[in-house]
Coordinates of C-alpha atoms in Angstrom, one line a residue:
M1 CA 0.0 0.0 0.0
D2 CA 2.9 2.4 0.7
R3 CA 3.9 2.1 -3.0
I4 CA 0.6 3.6 -4.1
E5 CA 0.9 7.3 -4.7
H6 CA -1.8 10.0 -4.6
R7 CA -2.4 13.2 -6.5
F8 CA -5.2 15.5 -7.3
V9 CA -6.4 16.5 -10.8
E10 CA -8.5 19.6 -11.3
V11 CA -11.4 19.2 -13.7
K12 CA -13.6 22.3 -14.2
G13 CA -12.7 23.6 -10.8
I14 CA -13.3 20.3 -9.1
K15 CA -10.3 18.5 -7.5
L16 CA -10.5 14.8 -8.2
H17 CA -8.4 12.3 -6.2
V18 CA -6.3 9.8 -8.2
A19 CA -4.3 6.9 -6.7
E20 CA -1.6 5.4 -9.0
I21 CA 1.2 3.0 -9.1
G22 CA 3.6 1.9 -11.8
K23 CA 6.0 3.5 -14.3
E24 CA 4.5 6.3 -16.5
S25 CA 5.9 4.6 -19.6
S26 CA 4.0 1.4 -18.9
P27 CA 0.7 0.3 -20.4
T28 CA -2.1 1.8 -18.3
V29 CA -5.0 0.2 -16.5
V30 CA -7.7 2.5 -15.2
F31 CA -9.9 1.1 -12.4
L32 CA -13.4 2.5 -11.8
H33 CA -15.1 1.7 -8.5
G34 CA -18.7 1.0 -7.6
F35 CA -20.7 1.7 -4.4
P36 CA -20.0 1.7 -1.5
E37 CA -16.4 1.6 -2.8
I38 CA -13.7 4.1 -3.5
W39 CA -10.2 3.8 -5.0
Y40 CA -9.2 1.7 -2.1
S41 CA -11.3 -1.2 -3.3
W42 CA -8.8 -1.8 -6.1
R43 CA -5.8 -1.8 -3.7
H44 CA -5.0 -5.5 -4.5
Q45 CA -5.5 -5.2 -8.2
M46 CA -3.4 -2.0 -8.4
I47 CA -0.4 -3.7 -6.8
G48 CA -0.9 -6.9 -8.9
V49 CA -0.9 -5.2 -12.3
A50 CA 2.0 -2.9 -11.3
N51 CA 4.1 -5.9 -10.3
A52 CA 3.4 -7.3 -13.8
G53 CA 4.7 -4.2 -15.5
F54 CA 1.5 -2.0 -15.9
R55 CA 0.6 1.4 -14.6
A56 CA -2.5 1.5 -12.5
I57 CA -4.8 4.5 -12.1
A58 CA -7.7 4.5 -9.7
P59 CA -9.7 7.7 -9.3
D60 CA -12.3 8.4 -6.7
F61 CA -15.4 9.5 -8.6
R62 CA -16.6 13.0 -7.9
G63 CA -18.3 13.1 -4.6
Y64 CA -16.7 9.9 -3.4
G65 CA -13.6 9.5 -1.2
L66 CA -11.2 12.4 -1.4
S67 CA -12.7 13.9 -4.6
D68 CA -14.7 17.0 -4.4
H69 CA -18.5 17.1 -5.0
G70 CA -19.7 19.0 -8.0
V71 CA -21.1 22.5 -7.6
E72 CA -24.5 21.0 -7.6
P73 CA -24.1 17.5 -6.2
E74 CA -27.8 16.8 -6.7
K75 CA -27.3 17.1 -10.4
T76 CA -24.3 14.8 -10.7
S77 CA -24.8 12.2 -13.5
F78 CA -23.1 9.3 -15.2
S79 CA -22.0 11.6 -18.0
D80 CA -20.1 13.7 -15.4
L81 CA -18.2 10.6 -14.2
L82 CA -17.4 9.7 -17.8
Y83 CA -16.2 13.3 -18.6
D84 CA -14.1 13.3 -15.4
T85 CA -12.5 9.9 -16.4
V86 CA -11.5 11.3 -19.8
A87 CA -10.2 14.5 -18.3
I88 CA -8.1 12.7 -15.8
L89 CA -6.5 10.6 -18.5
D90 CA -5.9 13.6 -20.7
S91 CA -4.3 15.5 -17.8
L92 CA -1.9 12.6 -17.3
N93 CA -1.2 12.4 -21.0
I94 CA -2.6 8.9 -21.2
F95 CA -4.3 8.0 -24.4
K96 CA -4.8 4.2 -24.7
V97 CA -6.0 2.2 -21.7
F98 CA -7.4 -1.0 -20.4
V99 CA -10.6 0.1 -18.5
I100 CA -11.8 -2.0 -15.6
G101 CA -15.2 -1.2 -13.9
K102 CA -16.9 -2.7 -10.9
D103 CA -20.6 -2.4 -10.1
F104 CA -21.9 0.9 -11.5
G105 CA -18.3 1.6 -12.6
A106 CA -19.1 -0.9 -15.3
V107 CA -21.6 1.5 -16.8
V108 CA -18.9 4.2 -17.0
A109 CA -16.3 1.7 -18.3
Y110 CA -18.6 0.6 -21.2
A111 CA -19.7 4.2 -22.0
F112 CA -16.0 5.0 -22.3
A113 CA -15.5 2.0 -24.6
L114 CA -18.3 3.1 -26.8
L115 CA -17.6 6.8 -27.0
H116 CA -13.8 6.6 -27.1
R117 CA -13.3 3.4 -29.0
E118 CA -9.9 4.4 -30.3
R119 CA -8.6 4.8 -26.7
V120 CA -9.6 1.3 -25.4
L121 CA -7.3 -1.7 -25.4
G122 CA -9.9 -3.9 -23.6
V123 CA -12.7 -3.8 -21.0
V124 CA -13.1 -5.8 -17.8
T125 CA -16.2 -5.5 -15.6
L126 CA -16.9 -7.2 -12.3
G127 CA -20.3 -7.8 -10.9
V128 CA -22.3 -6.0 -13.6
P129 CA -22.4 -6.9 -17.3
F130 CA -23.1 -4.6 -20.2
I131 CA -26.6 -3.2 -19.8
P132 CA -28.2 -2.4 -23.2
P133 CA -29.8 1.1 -23.6
G134 CA -33.4 1.4 -22.7
P135 CA -35.5 1.4 -19.6
L136 CA -34.6 -0.8 -16.7
V137 CA -37.5 -3.2 -16.3
S138 CA -35.9 -5.8 -14.0
H139 CA -36.7 -3.9 -10.9
E140 CA -40.4 -3.5 -11.4
S141 CA -41.3 -7.0 -10.2
L142 CA -39.4 -6.6 -6.9
P143 CA -41.1 -5.4 -3.7
E144 CA -41.3 -1.8 -2.5
G145 CA -38.6 -2.5 0.1
F146 CA -36.0 -3.4 -2.6
Y147 CA -32.9 -1.5 -1.6
I148 CA -32.5 0.4 -4.9
S149 CA -36.1 1.6 -4.7
R150 CA -35.5 2.8 -1.2
F151 CA -32.2 4.5 -2.1
R152 CA -33.9 6.3 -5.1
K153 CA -36.4 8.1 -2.9
P154 CA -34.9 11.5 -1.9
G155 CA -34.7 11.8 1.8
R156 CA -35.4 8.2 2.7
A157 CA -31.9 6.8 2.6
E158 CA -30.5 10.0 4.1
A159 CA -32.8 9.6 7.1
D160 CA -31.9 5.9 7.3
F161 CA -28.1 6.5 7.1
S162 CA -28.2 9.5 9.5
R163 CA -29.0 7.3 12.5
F164 CA -25.4 5.9 12.3
D165 CA -21.9 7.1 11.7
A166 CA -20.4 6.7 8.2
K167 CA -18.3 3.7 9.3
T168 CA -21.4 1.8 10.5
V169 CA -23.3 2.6 7.2
V170 CA -20.4 1.2 5.2
K171 CA -20.1 -1.8 7.4
N172 CA -23.8 -2.6 7.0
I173 CA -23.7 -2.2 3.3
Y174 CA -20.7 -4.4 2.9
I175 CA -22.5 -7.1 5.0
L176 CA -25.7 -6.8 3.0
F177 CA -24.0 -6.8 -0.4
S178 CA -21.7 -9.7 0.5
V179 CA -24.6 -12.3 0.7
S180 CA -26.4 -14.0 -2.1
E181 CA -29.8 -12.6 -1.4
I182 CA -31.1 -9.2 -2.6
P183 CA -31.5 -6.7 0.3
I184 CA -35.2 -6.1 0.7
A185 CA -36.8 -4.4 3.7
S186 CA -40.3 -5.0 4.9
E187 CA -42.9 -2.2 4.7
N188 CA -42.1 -0.7 8.1
Q189 CA -38.4 -1.4 8.1
E190 CA -35.4 0.5 6.8
I191 CA -32.5 -1.0 4.9
M192 CA -30.0 -0.4 7.7
D193 CA -32.2 -2.4 10.0
L194 CA -31.6 -5.5 7.9
V195 CA -28.2 -5.8 9.7
E196 CA -28.1 -6.7 13.4
S197 CA -25.5 -4.6 15.3
D198 CA -23.5 -7.6 16.3
T199 CA -23.1 -9.1 12.7
L200 CA -19.6 -9.7 11.9
L201 CA -17.8 -8.3 8.8
P202 CA -16.9 -10.8 6.1
S203 CA -13.7 -12.6 6.9
W204 CA -11.8 -11.0 4.0
F205 CA -12.8 -7.4 5.0
T206 CA -10.7 -6.3 8.0
E207 CA -11.3 -3.6 10.6
E208 CA -8.4 -1.7 9.0
D209 CA -10.3 -1.8 5.7
L210 CA -13.4 -0.6 7.3
D211 CA -11.5 2.3 9.0
A212 CA -10.2 3.3 5.6
Y213 CA -13.6 3.4 4.1
G214 CA -15.3 5.0 7.1
T215 CA -12.8 7.8 7.3
L216 CA -13.3 8.7 3.6
Y217 CA -17.1 8.5 3.8
E218 CA -17.0 10.8 6.8
K219 CA -15.3 13.3 4.5
S220 CA -17.5 12.8 1.4
G221 CA -20.9 11.8 3.0
F222 CA -23.4 9.9 0.8
Q223 CA -25.1 12.7 -1.1
T224 CA -23.4 12.0 -4.4
A225 CA -23.2 8.3 -3.9
L226 CA -27.0 8.2 -3.6
K227 CA -27.5 10.3 -6.7
V228 CA -25.1 8.3 -8.8
P229 CA -25.8 5.4 -9.2
Y230 CA -29.2 5.1 -7.7
R231 CA -31.1 8.2 -8.6
S232 CA -29.5 8.3 -12.0
L233 CA -30.1 4.7 -13.0
Q234 CA -33.5 5.2 -14.7
D235 CA -33.2 8.5 -16.5
E236 CA -29.5 9.3 -16.9
R237 CA -27.7 5.9 -17.3
Y238 CA -27.6 6.3 -21.1
E239 CA -27.7 10.0 -21.7
F240 CA -24.5 9.6 -23.7
N241 CA -26.3 9.6 -27.1
I242 CA -24.6 6.4 -28.2
E243 CA -25.9 5.7 -31.8
D244 CA -24.3 2.2 -32.1
P245 CA -24.0 0.6 -28.6
K246 CA -21.8 -2.2 -29.8
V247 CA -18.5 -2.8 -28.0
E248 CA -15.8 -3.9 -30.4
A249 CA -13.0 -4.2 -27.9
R250 CA -12.1 -7.4 -26.2
A251 CA -14.1 -7.8 -23.0
L252 CA -14.2 -9.9 -19.8
L253 CA -16.9 -10.2 -17.3
I254 CA -16.0 -11.6 -13.8
M255 CA -19.0 -12.7 -11.8
G256 CA -19.2 -14.4 -8.4
E257 CA -21.7 -17.2 -8.4
K258 CA -23.0 -16.0 -5.0
D259 CA -23.3 -12.4 -6.1
Y260 CA -26.8 -11.2 -5.1
F261 CA -27.0 -9.4 -8.5
F262 CA -27.6 -12.8 -10.0
K263 CA -31.0 -12.7 -8.3
F264 CA -32.1 -9.6 -10.2
P265 CA -34.9 -10.7 -12.6
G266 CA -33.4 -11.5 -16.0
V267 CA -29.8 -10.9 -15.2
E268 CA -28.5 -14.5 -15.5
D269 CA -30.4 -15.1 -18.8
S270 CA -29.1 -11.8 -20.1
I271 CA -25.4 -12.7 -19.3
N272 CA -25.7 -16.1 -20.9
G273 CA -28.1 -15.3 -23.7
D274 CA -27.5 -14.4 -27.3
E275 CA -28.4 -10.8 -26.9
M276 CA -25.2 -10.0 -24.9
K277 CA -23.1 -11.2 -27.8
K278 CA -25.0 -8.8 -30.1
Y279 CA -23.7 -5.9 -28.0
V280 CA -20.4 -7.3 -26.8
P281 CA -19.3 -9.8 -29.4
N282 CA -15.8 -10.3 -28.0
L283 CA -17.0 -11.1 -24.5
E284 CA -15.6 -13.7 -22.3
V285 CA -17.5 -14.6 -19.1
T286 CA -15.8 -16.1 -16.0
Y287 CA -17.6 -17.3 -12.9
M288 CA -16.0 -17.6 -9.4
V289 CA -17.7 -20.4 -7.5
D290 CA -17.9 -18.7 -4.0
G291 CA -17.5 -15.2 -5.2
S292 CA -19.7 -12.4 -3.7
H293 CA -20.4 -9.0 -5.2
F294 CA -17.0 -7.9 -3.8
V295 CA -15.1 -10.7 -5.6
Q296 CA -12.0 -8.5 -6.1
E297 CA -11.6 -8.0 -2.4
Q298 CA -12.7 -11.4 -1.4
F299 CA -10.4 -13.3 -3.8
P300 CA -7.8 -10.8 -4.9
N301 CA -5.2 -13.3 -6.1
D302 CA -7.7 -15.1 -8.3
V303 CA -9.1 -12.0 -9.7
N304 CA -5.6 -10.6 -10.4
Q305 CA -4.7 -13.8 -12.3
L306 CA -7.8 -13.4 -14.5
I307 CA -7.1 -9.7 -15.1
L308 CA -3.4 -10.3 -15.9
A309 CA -4.3 -13.2 -18.3
F310 CA -6.7 -10.8 -20.1
L311 CA -4.2 -7.9 -20.2
G312 CA -1.6 -10.2 -21.6
K313 CA -3.6 -11.6 -24.6

């Protein structure tokens, strides 16, 4: 961890935090985090690819970690995150990259691959596959207490989270998202109440890790994190005006077989069906038997091997 360096890049007056490791002359891998993650969630992969001769870049998205919020955080969108990613790479004089996205970072990764095709050497996503343009209908059959539905309602998640410190909120979400069942609250229950106070962290997530996350979320809060992804999913996910949403680059999807995302209606059929090949013809899918939604932190060595094999092709 001591080898990872940190800098700030200013984009339209916003200071964005970037963690990096590796020689500037090396091929670059840019890592895009999900929620409730930050750059730190890629710590194992950054060191792994750097040891193999690559340069690793892992920003905190705006409003996350050490990066500033936008002037109007309530208006932050996926396109802002894409713009920031491009601006960071431009400021560092990096043109071609391998792009790796986890969770909603996969949406940004694929948008980058579609809108900046000439800059992409390959795309890897973890936990979330390519999602075709159009309305998200998979959520409609889930109960009112579905965590995304709750997080999308302005004020509801804020009130829920405000009962706890940032460290406890992150702990609860890591526990909820590490199991194979979709987090769904009952009608008179909040999402945070799904976790008993004495529930232990997953064995692969240490108190030191939790301290790192908690400290950074104390700084950033959850305002932007609730806007993107949750309140931007339906209306702004594909505001990029992509005429031909076909990813020509080589692509790899790494999925944990115990990832709760598999339980979303239609997801497994979508990954394994012919439609996915229509949008991502050069896609390879790899499953990790006991993998959860945080597979890169749960099995870092195995994920590193998969990523390095992909980068080396």
